[in-house]
Structure formats: structure tokens, C-alpha cells
Coordinates of C-alpha atoms in Angstrom, one line a residue:
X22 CA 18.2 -12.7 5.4
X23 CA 14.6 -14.2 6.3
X24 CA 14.2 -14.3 2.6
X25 CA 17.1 -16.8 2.3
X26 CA 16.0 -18.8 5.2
X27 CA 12.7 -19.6 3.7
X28 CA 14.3 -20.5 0.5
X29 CA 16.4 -23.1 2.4
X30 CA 12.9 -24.6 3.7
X31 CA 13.5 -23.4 7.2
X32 CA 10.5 -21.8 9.0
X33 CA 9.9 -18.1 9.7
X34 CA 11.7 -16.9 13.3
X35 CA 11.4 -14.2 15.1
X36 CA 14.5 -11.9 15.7
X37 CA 16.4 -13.8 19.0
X38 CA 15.7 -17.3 17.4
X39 CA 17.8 -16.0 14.0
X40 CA 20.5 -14.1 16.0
X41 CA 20.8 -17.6 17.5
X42 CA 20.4 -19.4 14.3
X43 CA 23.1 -17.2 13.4
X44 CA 25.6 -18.5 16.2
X45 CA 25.2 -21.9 15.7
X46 CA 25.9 -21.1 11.5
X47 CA 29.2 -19.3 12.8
X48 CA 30.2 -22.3 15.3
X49 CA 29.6 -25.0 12.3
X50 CA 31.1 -22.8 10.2
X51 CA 34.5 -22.8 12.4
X52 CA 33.9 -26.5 13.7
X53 CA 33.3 -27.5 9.6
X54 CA 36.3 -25.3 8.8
X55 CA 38.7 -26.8 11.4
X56 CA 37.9 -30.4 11.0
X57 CA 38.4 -30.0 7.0
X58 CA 41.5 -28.4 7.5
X59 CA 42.7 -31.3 9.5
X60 CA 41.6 -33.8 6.9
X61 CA 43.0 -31.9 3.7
X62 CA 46.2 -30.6 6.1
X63 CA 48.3 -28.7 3.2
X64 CA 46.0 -28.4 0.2
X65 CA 43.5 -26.0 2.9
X66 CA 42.4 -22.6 2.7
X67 CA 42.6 -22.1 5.6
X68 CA 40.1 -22.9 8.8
X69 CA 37.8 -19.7 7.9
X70 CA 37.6 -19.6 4.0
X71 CA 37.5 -24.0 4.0
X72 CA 34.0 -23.6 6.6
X73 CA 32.6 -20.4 4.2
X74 CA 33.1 -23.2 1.1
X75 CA 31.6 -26.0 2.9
X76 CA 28.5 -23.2 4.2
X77 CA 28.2 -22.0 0.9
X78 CA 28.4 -25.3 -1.5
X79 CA 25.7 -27.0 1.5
X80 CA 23.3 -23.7 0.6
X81 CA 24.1 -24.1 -3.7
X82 CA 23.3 -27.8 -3.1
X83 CA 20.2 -27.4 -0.9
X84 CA 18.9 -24.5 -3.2
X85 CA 19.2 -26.8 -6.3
X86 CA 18.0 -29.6 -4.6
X87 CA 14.7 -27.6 -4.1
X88 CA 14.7 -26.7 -7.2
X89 CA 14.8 -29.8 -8.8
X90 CA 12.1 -31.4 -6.2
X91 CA 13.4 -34.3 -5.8
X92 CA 12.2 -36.5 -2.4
X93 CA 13.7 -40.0 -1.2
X94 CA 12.6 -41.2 1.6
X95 CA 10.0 -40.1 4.6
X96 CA 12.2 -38.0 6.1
X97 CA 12.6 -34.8 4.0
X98 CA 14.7 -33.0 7.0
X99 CA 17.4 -35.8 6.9
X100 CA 17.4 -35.9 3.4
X101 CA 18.5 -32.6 3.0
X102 CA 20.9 -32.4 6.0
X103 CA 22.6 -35.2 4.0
X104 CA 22.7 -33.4 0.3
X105 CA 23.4 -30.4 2.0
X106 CA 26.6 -32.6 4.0
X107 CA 27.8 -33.8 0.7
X108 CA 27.5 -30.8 -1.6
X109 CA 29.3 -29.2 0.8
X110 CA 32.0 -31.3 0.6
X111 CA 32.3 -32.1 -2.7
X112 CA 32.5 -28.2 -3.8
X113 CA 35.2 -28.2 -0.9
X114 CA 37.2 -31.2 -2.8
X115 CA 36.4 -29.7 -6.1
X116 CA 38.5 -26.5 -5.2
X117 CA 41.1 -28.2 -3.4
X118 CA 41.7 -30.8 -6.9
X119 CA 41.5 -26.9 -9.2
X120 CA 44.0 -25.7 -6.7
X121 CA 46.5 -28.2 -6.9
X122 CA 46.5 -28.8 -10.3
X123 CA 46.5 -25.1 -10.9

């Protein structure tokens, strides 16, 4: 686990800060789940599996955004919160578009 925080560019914790870096991924998790299954109302997964899509496309998105080094701006921390926001979504949109058509 500490190995995939430091690829996602967040610092080293000891073990209370991740167990509470861990509730607050679980709460945005739910909170992200709930608020996309209020948007997308019938073409959902459902509140738990819509906030593990938009988790896991935000970590894809950060990881490749990494990857490809790419920096706008003087903030680096709000630029990835923002790719991170949007790949996250998109992957989420992307599913829901395959599932309908499918």
C-alpha cells in the first residue's frame, strides 16, 4: 500500500496517518459514488461500484499523468487533483456510454 501511495506523489506516513488516509478514501469513495449516482440516475452501477470507478480511473489518470511528466501551472498539487477529478469521470461516463449501447 505505501508503495502505491508514493507512486501517486503523496508523502511517506506513518501507520495512524494511512489508516486515516484510508477513511477519508472510503468517505469520498461513498460521497463520489452517491453524487454520481444522482447525476447518471438509471444508467448507474450503483453507489459502491460508480465511487470504486471514479477512485480507480482518478488513480489510472494520476499514474499516467506522472508518467508522462507533464506540469502546467505553479501549483502541481491542484493540477493533479483536477486530472485526477476528470479522469475519474470520464472513465465513469465512458462505462456508462459501453453500458448503454451494449
Amino acid at each position: 500500500m505505501r508503495t502505491l501511495i508514493l507512486m501517486l506523489g503523496l508523502p511517506d506516513m506513518s501507520t495512524p496517518q494511512l489508516v486515516l488516509f484510508m477513511a477519508i478514501v472510503g468517505v469520498t469513495l461513498l460521497l463520489f459514488g452517491w453524487i454520481s449516482d444522482l447525476l447518471l440516475r438509471d444508467g448507474a452501477f450503483g453507489i459502491i461500484l460508480n465511487g470504486f470507478i471514479v477512485i480507480g480511473g482518478a488513480v489510472l489518470g494520476t499514474l499516467a499523468w506522472r508518467k508522462l511528466g507533464y506540469t502546467i501551472g505553479t501549483n502541481p498539487a491542484l493540477t493533479t487533483s483536477l486530472v485526477a477529478l476528470g479522469s475519474g469521470l470520464a472513465l465513469l461516463i465512458l462505462l456508462t456510454a459501453l453500458r448503454r449501447w451494449l
